[in-house]
Short mmCIF file of the C-alpha atoms (twelve columns), coordinates in Angstrom:
data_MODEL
# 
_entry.id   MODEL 
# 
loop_
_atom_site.group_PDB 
_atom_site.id 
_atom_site.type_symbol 
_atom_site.label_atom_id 
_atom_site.label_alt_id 
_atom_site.label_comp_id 
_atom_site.label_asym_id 
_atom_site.label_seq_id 
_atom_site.Cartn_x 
_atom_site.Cartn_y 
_atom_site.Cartn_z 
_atom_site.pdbx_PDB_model_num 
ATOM 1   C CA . UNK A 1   45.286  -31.991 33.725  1 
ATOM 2   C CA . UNK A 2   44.291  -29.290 36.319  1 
ATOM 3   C CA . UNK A 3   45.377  -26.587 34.026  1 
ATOM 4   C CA . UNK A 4   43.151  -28.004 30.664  1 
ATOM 5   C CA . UNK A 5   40.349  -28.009 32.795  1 
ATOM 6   C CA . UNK A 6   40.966  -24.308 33.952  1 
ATOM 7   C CA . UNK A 7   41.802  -23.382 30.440  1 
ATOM 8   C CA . UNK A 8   38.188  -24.932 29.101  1 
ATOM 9   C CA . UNK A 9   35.964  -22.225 30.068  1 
ATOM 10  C CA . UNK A 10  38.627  -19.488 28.904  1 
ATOM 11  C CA . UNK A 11  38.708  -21.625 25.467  1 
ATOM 12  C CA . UNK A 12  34.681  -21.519 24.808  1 
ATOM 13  C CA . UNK A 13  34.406  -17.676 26.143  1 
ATOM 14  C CA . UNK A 14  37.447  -16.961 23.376  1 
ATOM 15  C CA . UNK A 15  35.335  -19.057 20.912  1 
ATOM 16  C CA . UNK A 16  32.047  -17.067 21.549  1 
ATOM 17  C CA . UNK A 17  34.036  -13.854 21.135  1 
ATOM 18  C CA . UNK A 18  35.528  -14.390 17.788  1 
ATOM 19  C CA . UNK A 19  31.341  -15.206 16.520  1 
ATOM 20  C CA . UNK A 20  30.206  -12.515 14.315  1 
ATOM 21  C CA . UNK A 21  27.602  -10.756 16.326  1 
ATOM 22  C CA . UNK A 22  23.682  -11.828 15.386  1 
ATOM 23  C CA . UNK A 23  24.669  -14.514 13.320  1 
ATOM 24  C CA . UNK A 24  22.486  -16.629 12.014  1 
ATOM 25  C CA . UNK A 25  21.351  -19.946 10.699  1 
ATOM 26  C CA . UNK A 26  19.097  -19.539 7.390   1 
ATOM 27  C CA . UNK A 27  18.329  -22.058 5.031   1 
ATOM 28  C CA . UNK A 28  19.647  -22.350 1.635   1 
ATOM 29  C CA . UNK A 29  17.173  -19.885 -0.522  1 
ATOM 30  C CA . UNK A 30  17.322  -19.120 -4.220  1 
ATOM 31  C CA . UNK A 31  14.809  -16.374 -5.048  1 
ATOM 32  C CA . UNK A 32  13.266  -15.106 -8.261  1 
ATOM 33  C CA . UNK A 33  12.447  -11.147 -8.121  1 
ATOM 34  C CA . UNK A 34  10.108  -9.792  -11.084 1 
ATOM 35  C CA . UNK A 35  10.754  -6.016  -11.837 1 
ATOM 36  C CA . UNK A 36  8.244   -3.984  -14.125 1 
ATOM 37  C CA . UNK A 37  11.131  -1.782  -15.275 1 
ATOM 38  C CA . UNK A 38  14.071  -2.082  -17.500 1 
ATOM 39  C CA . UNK A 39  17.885  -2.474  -15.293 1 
ATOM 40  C CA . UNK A 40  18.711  0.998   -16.451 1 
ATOM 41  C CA . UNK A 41  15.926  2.581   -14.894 1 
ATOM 42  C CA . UNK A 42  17.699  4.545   -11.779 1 
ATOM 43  C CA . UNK A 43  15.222  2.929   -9.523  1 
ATOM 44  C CA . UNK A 44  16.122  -0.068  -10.256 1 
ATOM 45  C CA . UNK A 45  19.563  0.391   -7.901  1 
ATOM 46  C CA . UNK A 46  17.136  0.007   -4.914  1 
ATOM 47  C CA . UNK A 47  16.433  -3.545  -6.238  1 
ATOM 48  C CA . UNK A 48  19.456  -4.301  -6.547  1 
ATOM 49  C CA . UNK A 49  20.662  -3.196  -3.115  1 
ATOM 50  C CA . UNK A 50  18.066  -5.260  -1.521  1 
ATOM 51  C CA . UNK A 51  18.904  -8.455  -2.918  1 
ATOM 52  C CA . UNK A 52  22.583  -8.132  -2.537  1 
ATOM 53  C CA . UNK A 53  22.029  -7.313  1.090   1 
ATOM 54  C CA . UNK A 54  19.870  -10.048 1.720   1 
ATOM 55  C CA . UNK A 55  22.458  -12.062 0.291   1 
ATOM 56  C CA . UNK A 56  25.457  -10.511 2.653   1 
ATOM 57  C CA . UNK A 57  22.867  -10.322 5.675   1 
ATOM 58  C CA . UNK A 58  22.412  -14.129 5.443   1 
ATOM 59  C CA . UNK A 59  26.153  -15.154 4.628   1 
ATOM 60  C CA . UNK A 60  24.937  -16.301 1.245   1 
ATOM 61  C CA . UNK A 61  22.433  -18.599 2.493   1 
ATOM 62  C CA . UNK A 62  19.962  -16.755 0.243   1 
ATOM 63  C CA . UNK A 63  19.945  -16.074 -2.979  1 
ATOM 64  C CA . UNK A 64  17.797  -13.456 -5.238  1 
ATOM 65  C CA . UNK A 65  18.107  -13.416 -9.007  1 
ATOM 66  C CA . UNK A 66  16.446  -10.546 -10.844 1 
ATOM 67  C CA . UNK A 67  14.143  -10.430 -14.196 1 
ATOM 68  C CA . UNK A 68  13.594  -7.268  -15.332 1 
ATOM 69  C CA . UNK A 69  11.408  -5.379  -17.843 1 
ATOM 70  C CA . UNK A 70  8.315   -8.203  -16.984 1 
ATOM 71  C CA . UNK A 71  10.214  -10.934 -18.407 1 
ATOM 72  C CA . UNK A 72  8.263   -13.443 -16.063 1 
ATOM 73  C CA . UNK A 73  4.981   -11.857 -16.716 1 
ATOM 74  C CA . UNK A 74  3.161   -8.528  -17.691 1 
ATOM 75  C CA . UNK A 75  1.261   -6.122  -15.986 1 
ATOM 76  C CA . UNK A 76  -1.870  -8.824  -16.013 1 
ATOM 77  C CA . UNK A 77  -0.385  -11.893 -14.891 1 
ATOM 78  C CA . UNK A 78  1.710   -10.465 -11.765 1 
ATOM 79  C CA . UNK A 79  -1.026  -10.798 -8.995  1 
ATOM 80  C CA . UNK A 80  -1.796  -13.981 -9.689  1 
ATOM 81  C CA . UNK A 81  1.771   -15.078 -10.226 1 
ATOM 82  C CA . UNK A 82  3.357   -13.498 -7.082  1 
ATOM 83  C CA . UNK A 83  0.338   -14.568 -5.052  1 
ATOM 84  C CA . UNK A 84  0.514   -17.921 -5.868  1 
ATOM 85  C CA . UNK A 85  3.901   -18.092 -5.072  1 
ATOM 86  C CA . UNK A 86  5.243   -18.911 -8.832  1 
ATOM 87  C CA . UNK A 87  6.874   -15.801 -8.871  1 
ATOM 88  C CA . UNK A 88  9.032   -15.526 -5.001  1 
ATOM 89  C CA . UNK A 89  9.190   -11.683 -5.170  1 
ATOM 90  C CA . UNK A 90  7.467   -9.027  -7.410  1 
ATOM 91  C CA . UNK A 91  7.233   -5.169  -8.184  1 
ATOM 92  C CA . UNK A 92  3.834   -4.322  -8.715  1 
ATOM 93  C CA . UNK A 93  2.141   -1.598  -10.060 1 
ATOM 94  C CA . UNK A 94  -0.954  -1.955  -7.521  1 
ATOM 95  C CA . UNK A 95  -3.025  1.330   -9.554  1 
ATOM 96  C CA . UNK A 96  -2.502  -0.712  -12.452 1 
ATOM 97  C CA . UNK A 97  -4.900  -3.276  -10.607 1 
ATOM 98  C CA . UNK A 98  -7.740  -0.618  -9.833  1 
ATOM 99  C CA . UNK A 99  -10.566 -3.188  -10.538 1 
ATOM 100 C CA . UNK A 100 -9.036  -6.110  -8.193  1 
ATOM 101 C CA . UNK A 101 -7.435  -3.545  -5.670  1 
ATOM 102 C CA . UNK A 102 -8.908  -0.027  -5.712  1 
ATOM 103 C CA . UNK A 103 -8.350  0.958   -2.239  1 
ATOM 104 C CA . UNK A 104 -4.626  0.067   -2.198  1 
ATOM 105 C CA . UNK A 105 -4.417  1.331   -5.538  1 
ATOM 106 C CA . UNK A 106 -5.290  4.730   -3.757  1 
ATOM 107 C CA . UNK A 107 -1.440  6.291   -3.704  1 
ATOM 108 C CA . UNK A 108 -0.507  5.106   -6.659  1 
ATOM 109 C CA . UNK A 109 -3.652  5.982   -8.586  1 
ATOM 110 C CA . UNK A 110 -4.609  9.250   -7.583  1 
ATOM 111 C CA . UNK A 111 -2.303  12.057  -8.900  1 
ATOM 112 C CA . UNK A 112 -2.016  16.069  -7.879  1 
ATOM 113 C CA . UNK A 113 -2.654  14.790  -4.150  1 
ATOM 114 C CA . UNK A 114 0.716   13.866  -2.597  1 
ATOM 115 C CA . UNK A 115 3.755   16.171  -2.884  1 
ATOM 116 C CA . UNK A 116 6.257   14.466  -0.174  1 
ATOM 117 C CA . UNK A 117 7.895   11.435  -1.313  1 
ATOM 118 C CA . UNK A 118 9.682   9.538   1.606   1 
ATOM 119 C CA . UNK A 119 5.482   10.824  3.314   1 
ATOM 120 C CA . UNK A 120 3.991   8.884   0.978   1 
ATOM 121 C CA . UNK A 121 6.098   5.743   1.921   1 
ATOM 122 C CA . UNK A 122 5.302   6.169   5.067   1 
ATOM 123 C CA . UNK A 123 1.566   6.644   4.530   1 
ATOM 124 C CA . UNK A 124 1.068   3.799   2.335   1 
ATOM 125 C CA . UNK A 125 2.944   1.192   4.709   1 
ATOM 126 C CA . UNK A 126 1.006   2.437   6.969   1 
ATOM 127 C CA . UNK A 127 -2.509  1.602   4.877   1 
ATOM 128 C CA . UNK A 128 -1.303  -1.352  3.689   1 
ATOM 129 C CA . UNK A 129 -0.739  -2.724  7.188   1 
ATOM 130 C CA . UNK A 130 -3.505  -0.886  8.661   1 
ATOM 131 C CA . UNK A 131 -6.753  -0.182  6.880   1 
ATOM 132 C CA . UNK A 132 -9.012  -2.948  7.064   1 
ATOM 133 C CA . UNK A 133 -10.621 -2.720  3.806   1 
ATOM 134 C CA . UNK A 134 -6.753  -2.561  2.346   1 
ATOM 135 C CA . UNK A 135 -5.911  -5.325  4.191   1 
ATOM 136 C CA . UNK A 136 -8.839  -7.529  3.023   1 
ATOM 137 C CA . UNK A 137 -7.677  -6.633  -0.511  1 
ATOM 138 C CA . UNK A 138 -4.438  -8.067  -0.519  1 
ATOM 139 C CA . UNK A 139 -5.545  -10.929 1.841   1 
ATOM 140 C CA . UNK A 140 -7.583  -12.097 -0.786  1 
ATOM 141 C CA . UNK A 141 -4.848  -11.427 -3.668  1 
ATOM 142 C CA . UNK A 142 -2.085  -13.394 -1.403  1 
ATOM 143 C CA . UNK A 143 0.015   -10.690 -1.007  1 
ATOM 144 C CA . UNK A 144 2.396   -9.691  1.822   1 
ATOM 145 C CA . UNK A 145 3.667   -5.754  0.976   1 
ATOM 146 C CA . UNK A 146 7.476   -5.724  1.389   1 
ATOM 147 C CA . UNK A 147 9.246   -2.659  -0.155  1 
ATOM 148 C CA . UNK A 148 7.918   0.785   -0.828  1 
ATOM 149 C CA . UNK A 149 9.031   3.712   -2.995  1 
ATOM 150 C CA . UNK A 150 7.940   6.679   -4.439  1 
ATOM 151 C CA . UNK A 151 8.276   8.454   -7.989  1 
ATOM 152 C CA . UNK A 152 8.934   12.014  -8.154  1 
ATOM 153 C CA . UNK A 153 7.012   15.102  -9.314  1 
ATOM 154 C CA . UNK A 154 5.531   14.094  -12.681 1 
ATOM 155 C CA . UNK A 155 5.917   16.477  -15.467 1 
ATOM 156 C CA . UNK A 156 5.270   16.596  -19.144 1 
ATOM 157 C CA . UNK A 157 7.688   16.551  -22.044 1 
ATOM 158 C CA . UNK A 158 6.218   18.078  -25.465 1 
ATOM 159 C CA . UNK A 159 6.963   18.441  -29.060 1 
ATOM 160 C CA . UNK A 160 6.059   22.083  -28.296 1 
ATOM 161 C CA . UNK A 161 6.519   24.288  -25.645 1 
ATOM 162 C CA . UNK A 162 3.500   24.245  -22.888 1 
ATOM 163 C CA . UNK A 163 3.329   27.887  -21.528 1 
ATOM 164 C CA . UNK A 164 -0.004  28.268  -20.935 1 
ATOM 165 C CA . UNK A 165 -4.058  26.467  -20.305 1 
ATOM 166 C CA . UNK A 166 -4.619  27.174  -23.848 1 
ATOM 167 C CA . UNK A 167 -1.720  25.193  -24.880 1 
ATOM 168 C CA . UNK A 168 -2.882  22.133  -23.124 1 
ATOM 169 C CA . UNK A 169 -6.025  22.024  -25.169 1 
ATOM 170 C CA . UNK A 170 -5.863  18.783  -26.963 1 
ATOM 171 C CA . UNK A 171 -3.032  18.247  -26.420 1 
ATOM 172 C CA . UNK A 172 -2.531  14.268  -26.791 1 
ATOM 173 C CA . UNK A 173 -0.765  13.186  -23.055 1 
ATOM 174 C CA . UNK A 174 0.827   10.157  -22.426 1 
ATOM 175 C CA . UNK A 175 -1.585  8.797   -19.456 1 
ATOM 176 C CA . UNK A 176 -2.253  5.312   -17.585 1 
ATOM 177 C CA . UNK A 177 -4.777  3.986   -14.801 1 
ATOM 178 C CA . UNK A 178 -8.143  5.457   -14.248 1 
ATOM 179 C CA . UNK A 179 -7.116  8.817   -12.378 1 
ATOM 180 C CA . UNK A 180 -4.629  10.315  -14.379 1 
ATOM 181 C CA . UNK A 181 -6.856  10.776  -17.458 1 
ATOM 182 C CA . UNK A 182 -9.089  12.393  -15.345 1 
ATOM 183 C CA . UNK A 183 -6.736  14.945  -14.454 1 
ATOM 184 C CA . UNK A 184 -5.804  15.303  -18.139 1 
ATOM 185 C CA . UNK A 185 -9.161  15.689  -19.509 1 
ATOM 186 C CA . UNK A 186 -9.869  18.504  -16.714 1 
ATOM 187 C CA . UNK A 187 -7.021  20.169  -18.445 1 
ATOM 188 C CA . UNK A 188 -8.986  20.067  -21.895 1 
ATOM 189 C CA . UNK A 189 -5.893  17.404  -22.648 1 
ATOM 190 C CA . UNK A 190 -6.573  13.740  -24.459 1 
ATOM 191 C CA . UNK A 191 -5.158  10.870  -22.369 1 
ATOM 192 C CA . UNK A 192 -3.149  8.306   -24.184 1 
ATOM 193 C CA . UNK A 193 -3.107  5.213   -21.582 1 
ATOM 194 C CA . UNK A 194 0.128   3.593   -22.983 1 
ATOM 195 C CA . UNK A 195 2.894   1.853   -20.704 1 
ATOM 196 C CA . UNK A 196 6.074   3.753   -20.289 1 
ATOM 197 C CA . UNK A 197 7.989   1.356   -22.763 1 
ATOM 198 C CA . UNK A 198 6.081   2.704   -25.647 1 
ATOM 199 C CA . UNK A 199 6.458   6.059   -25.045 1 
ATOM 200 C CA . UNK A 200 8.954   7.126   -27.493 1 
ATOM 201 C CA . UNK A 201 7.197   5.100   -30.804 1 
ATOM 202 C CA . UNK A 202 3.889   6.842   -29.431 1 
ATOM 203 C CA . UNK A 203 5.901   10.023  -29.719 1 
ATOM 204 C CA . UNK A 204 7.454   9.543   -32.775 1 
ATOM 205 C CA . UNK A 205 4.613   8.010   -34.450 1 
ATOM 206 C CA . UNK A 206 2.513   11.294  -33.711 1 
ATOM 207 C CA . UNK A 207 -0.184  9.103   -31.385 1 
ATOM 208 C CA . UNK A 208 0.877   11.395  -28.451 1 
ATOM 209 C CA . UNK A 209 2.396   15.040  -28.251 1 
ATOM 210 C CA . UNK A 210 3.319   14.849  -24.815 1 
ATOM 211 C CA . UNK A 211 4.648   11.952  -22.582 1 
ATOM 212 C CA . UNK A 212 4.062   11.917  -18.508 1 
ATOM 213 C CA . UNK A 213 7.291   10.859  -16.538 1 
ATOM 214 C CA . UNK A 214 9.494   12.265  -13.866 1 
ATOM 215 C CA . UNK A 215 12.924  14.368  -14.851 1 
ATOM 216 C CA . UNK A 216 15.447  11.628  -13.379 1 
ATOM 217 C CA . UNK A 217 13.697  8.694   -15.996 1 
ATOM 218 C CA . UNK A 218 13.001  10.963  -18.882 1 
ATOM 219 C CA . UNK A 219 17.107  9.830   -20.310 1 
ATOM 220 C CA . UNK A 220 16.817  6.324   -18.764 1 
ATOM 221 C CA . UNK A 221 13.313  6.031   -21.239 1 
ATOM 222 C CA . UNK A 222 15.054  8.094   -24.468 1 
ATOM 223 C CA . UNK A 223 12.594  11.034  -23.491 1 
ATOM 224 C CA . UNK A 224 14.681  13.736  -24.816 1 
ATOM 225 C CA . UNK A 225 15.185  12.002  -28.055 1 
ATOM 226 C CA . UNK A 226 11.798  12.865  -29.132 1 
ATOM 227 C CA . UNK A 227 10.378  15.299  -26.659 1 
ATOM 228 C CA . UNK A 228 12.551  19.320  -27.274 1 
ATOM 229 C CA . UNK A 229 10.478  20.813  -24.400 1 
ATOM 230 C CA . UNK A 230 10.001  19.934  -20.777 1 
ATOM 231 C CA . UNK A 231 8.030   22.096  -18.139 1 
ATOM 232 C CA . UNK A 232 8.286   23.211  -14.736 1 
ATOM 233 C CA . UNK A 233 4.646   22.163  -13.889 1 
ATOM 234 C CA . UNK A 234 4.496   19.180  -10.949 1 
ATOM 235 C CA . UNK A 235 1.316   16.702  -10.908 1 
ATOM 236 C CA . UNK A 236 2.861   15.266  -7.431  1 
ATOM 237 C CA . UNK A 237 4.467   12.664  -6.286  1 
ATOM 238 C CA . UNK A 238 2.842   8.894   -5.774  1 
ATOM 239 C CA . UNK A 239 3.935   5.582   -3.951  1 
ATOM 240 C CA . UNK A 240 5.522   3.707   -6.757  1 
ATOM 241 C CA . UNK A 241 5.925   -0.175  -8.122  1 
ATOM 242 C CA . UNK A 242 5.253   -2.412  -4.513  1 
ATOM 243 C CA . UNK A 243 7.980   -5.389  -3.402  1 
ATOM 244 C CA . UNK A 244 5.142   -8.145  -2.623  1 
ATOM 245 C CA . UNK A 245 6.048   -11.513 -1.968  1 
ATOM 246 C CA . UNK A 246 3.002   -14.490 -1.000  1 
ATOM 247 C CA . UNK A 247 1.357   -14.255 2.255   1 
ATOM 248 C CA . UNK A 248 0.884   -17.888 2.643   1 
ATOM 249 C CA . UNK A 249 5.034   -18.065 1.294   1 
ATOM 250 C CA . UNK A 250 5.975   -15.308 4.045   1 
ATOM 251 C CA . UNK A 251 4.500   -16.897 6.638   1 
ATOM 252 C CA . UNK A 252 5.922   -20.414 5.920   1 
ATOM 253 C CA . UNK A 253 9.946   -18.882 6.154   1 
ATOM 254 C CA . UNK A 254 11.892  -19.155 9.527   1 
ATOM 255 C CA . UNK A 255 11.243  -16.043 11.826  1 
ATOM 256 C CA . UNK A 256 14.646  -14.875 11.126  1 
ATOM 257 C CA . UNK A 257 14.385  -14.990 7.587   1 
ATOM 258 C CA . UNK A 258 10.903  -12.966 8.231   1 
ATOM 259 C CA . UNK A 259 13.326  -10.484 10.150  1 
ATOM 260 C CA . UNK A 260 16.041  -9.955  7.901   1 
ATOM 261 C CA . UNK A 261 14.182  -9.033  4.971   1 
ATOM 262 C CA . UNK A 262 12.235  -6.625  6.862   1 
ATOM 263 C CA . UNK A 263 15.154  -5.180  8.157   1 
ATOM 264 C CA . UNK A 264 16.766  -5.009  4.746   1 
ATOM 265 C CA . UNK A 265 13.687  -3.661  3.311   1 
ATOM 266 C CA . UNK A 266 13.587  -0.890  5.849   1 
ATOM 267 C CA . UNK A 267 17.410  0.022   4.790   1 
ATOM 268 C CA . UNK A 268 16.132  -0.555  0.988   1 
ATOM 269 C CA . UNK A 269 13.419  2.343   1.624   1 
ATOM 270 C CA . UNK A 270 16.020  4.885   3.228   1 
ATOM 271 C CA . UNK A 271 18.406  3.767   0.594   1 
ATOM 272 C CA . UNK A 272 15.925  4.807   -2.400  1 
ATOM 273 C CA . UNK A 273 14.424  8.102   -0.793  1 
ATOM 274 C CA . UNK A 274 17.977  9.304   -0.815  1 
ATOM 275 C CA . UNK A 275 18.758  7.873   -4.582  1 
ATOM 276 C CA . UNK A 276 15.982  9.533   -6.001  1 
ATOM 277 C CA . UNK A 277 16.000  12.677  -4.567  1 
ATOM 278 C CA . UNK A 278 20.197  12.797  -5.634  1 
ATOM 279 C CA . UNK A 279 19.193  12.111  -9.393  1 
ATOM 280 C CA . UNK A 280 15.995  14.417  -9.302  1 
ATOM 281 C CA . UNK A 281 18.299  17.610  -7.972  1 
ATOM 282 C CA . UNK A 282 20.908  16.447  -10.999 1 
ATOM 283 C CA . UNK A 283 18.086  15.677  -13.258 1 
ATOM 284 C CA . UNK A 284 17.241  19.144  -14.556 1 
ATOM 285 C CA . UNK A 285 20.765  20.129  -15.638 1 
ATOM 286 C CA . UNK A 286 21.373  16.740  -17.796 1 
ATOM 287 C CA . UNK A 287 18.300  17.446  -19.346 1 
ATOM 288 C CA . UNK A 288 19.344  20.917  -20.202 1 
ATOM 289 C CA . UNK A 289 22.679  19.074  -21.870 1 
ATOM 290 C CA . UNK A 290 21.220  16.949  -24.013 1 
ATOM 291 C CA . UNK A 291 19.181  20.316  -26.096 1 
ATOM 292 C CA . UNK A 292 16.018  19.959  -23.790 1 
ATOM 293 C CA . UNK A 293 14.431  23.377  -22.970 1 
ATOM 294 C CA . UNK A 294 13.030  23.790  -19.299 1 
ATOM 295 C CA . UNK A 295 9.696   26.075  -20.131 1 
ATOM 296 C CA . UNK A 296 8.108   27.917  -17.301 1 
ATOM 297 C CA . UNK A 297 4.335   27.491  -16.968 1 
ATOM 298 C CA . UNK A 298 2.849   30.765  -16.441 1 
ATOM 299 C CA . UNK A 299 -0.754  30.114  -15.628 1 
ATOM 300 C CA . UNK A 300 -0.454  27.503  -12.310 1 
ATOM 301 C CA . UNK A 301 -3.265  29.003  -10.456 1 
ATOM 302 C CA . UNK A 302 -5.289  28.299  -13.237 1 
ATOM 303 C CA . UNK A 303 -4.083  25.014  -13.904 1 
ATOM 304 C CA . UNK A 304 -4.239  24.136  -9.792  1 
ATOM 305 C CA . UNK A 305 -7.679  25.291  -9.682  1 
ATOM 306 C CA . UNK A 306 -8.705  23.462  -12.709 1 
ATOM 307 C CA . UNK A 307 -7.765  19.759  -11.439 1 
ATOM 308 C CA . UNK A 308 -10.663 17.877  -9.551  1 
ATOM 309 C CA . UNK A 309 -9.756  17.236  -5.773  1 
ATOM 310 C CA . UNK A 310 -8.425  13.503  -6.557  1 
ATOM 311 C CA . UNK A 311 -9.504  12.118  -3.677  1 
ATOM 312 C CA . UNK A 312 -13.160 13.615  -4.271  1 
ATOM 313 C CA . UNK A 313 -13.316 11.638  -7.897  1 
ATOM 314 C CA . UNK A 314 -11.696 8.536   -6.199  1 
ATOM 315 C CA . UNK A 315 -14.448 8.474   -3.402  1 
ATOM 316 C CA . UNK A 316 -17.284 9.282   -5.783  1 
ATOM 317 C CA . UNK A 317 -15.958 5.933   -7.960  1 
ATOM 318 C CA . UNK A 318 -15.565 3.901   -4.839  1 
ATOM 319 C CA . UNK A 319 -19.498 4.881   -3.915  1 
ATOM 320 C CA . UNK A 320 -20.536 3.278   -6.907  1 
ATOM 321 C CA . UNK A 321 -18.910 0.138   -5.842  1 
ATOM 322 C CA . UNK A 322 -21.065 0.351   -3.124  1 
ATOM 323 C CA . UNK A 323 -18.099 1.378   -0.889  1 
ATOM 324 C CA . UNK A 324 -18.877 5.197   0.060   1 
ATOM 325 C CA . UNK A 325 -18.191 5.473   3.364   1 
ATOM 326 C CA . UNK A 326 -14.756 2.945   3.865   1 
ATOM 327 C CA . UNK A 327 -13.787 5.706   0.793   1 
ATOM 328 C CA . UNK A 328 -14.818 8.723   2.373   1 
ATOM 329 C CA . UNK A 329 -13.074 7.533   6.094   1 
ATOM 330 C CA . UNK A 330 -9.894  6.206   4.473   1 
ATOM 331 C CA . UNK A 331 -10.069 9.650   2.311   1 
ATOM 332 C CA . UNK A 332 -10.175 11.674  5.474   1 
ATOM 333 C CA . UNK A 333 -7.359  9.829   7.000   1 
ATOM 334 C CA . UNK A 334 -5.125  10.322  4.131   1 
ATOM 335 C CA . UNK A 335 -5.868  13.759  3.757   1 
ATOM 336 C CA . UNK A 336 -4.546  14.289  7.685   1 
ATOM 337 C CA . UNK A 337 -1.361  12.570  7.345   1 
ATOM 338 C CA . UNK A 338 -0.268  12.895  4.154   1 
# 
């Protein structure tokens, strides 16, 4: 009997040492995740990753099941549905919401203003969680920011090859928001706001001449089916679709749940900045495969000095929201650590 009671302690110490280390108790969670883009779309792998990590994280206490291509609701509806909780977890296009949300629209919006990708991440988290009028914005939507990513350097992708200013001139461009046709028109281009999905009908149809995209999505969207010529031209970079989930949801889960998915989210981030700068340094030579001609642009300065400074136009459209100077400070600010 002595020797049981000796062997107790060494039986519970054994016991603690074979527990995985950190585990956890979460509850039972099946998530829905809205994504604005089709599975195919490259980008789409950092979804993926975060969901299936969540899942392995929590030993398959929680659950996420995806819906791509807005299959639970459009470009319109997402706000309302994520914030209200209908939707668990949503990708959303916040400078496709520049009347409800123009100053966290303002790296997504805006482009020929950011040219570092995994910088603009970084900025906008730090915005998002940061600026008050931001923060007020997305208070009032519902909406807890999860997830970031960037898009690459936008580019064009003609019927014809674009060598020169003169061969922009109306030019019909494949455009969206309120910013980029600004930059077009500056160009002596016509903006087309269409959404990426009808690109190629646009195209084919003769409604645009150019599309606007990034070299690693131009095959995942059939780009090079209709477009022969691409340039060497870069708008920038912006922050791209947003993982948002409810406030008033986020703040109801367990701490640890909290805790994992920020955790997994921070992985997710590192885990995309390195996916899409792999398939932008392979992008250029697929193109090149499939019959697409790489045109150099010969006039840049020309075309650099003939954009608006973005931020500028974005601050003069915030003033007459009444908003001038929370435009002009968060403007400054952006311009020092971007």
């Amino acid at each position: 009997m002595k020797i049981l009671h000796l062997l107790t302690p060494i039986v519970a110490l054994c016991a603690l040492a074979i527990t995985p280390a950190g585990a956890e108790d979460y509850p039972q969670m099946n998530l829905r995740y809205s994504s604005n883009i089709p599975e195919v779309v490259n980008t789409s792998e950092i979804d993926k990753y975060f969901s299936s990590e969540v899942e392995k994280r929590s030993g398959g206490a929680i659950k996420i099941q995806h819906f791509w291509a807005n299959t639970l609701g459009g470009e319109a509806e997402i706000v309302d549905l994520v914030g209200s909780g209908a939707i668990d977890l949503g990708l959303i296009v916040v400078g496709n919401q520049q009347a409800r949300m123009p100053f966290a629209a303002v790296t997504n919006a805006l482009p020929f203003t950011f040219t570092d990708g995994p910088g603009v991440n970084r900025l906008t988290r730090d915005i998002f969680n940061n600026n008050p009028t931001i923060k007020a914005e997305l208070d009032a939507a519902n909406l807890h920011p999860l997830l970031y990513r960037y898009l690459p350097d936008y580019r064009i992708y003609c019927n014809d090859p674009i060598k020169t200013m003169d061969d922009l001139k109306n030019r019909k461009m494949r455009s969206y928001g309120s910013f980029v046709p600004i930059m077009f028109e500056s160009l002596g281009a016509v903006p087309v706001n269409i959404p990426p999905v009808d690109m190629i009908q646009a195209m084919q149809s003769g409604a645009m001449d150019c599309t606007y995209m990034f070299n690693s999505a131009v095959k995942a969207f059939k780009v090079d089916q209709v477009a022969k010529y691409g340039t060497d031209i870069s708008f920038g970079v912006i922050s791209a679709h947003t993982l948002f989930v409810s406030k008033e949801k986020w703040e109801s889960w367990p701490e640890n749940v909290r805790t994992l998915f920020e955790e997994v989210a921070a992985d997710a981030e590192q885990f995309g900045n390195e996916l899409i700068a792999d398939a932008e340094s392979k992008a250029v030579a697929g193109l090149e495969e499939s019959g697409m001609e790489i045109v150099e642009f010969q006039e840049k300065d020309k075309l650099k000095a003939a954009v608006p400074d973005m931020l500028e136009v974005w601050t003069g459209k915030m003033d007459e929201l009444g908003k001038g100077d929370e435009a002009k400070q968060l403007a400054d600010y952006i311009r020092e650590n971007k």
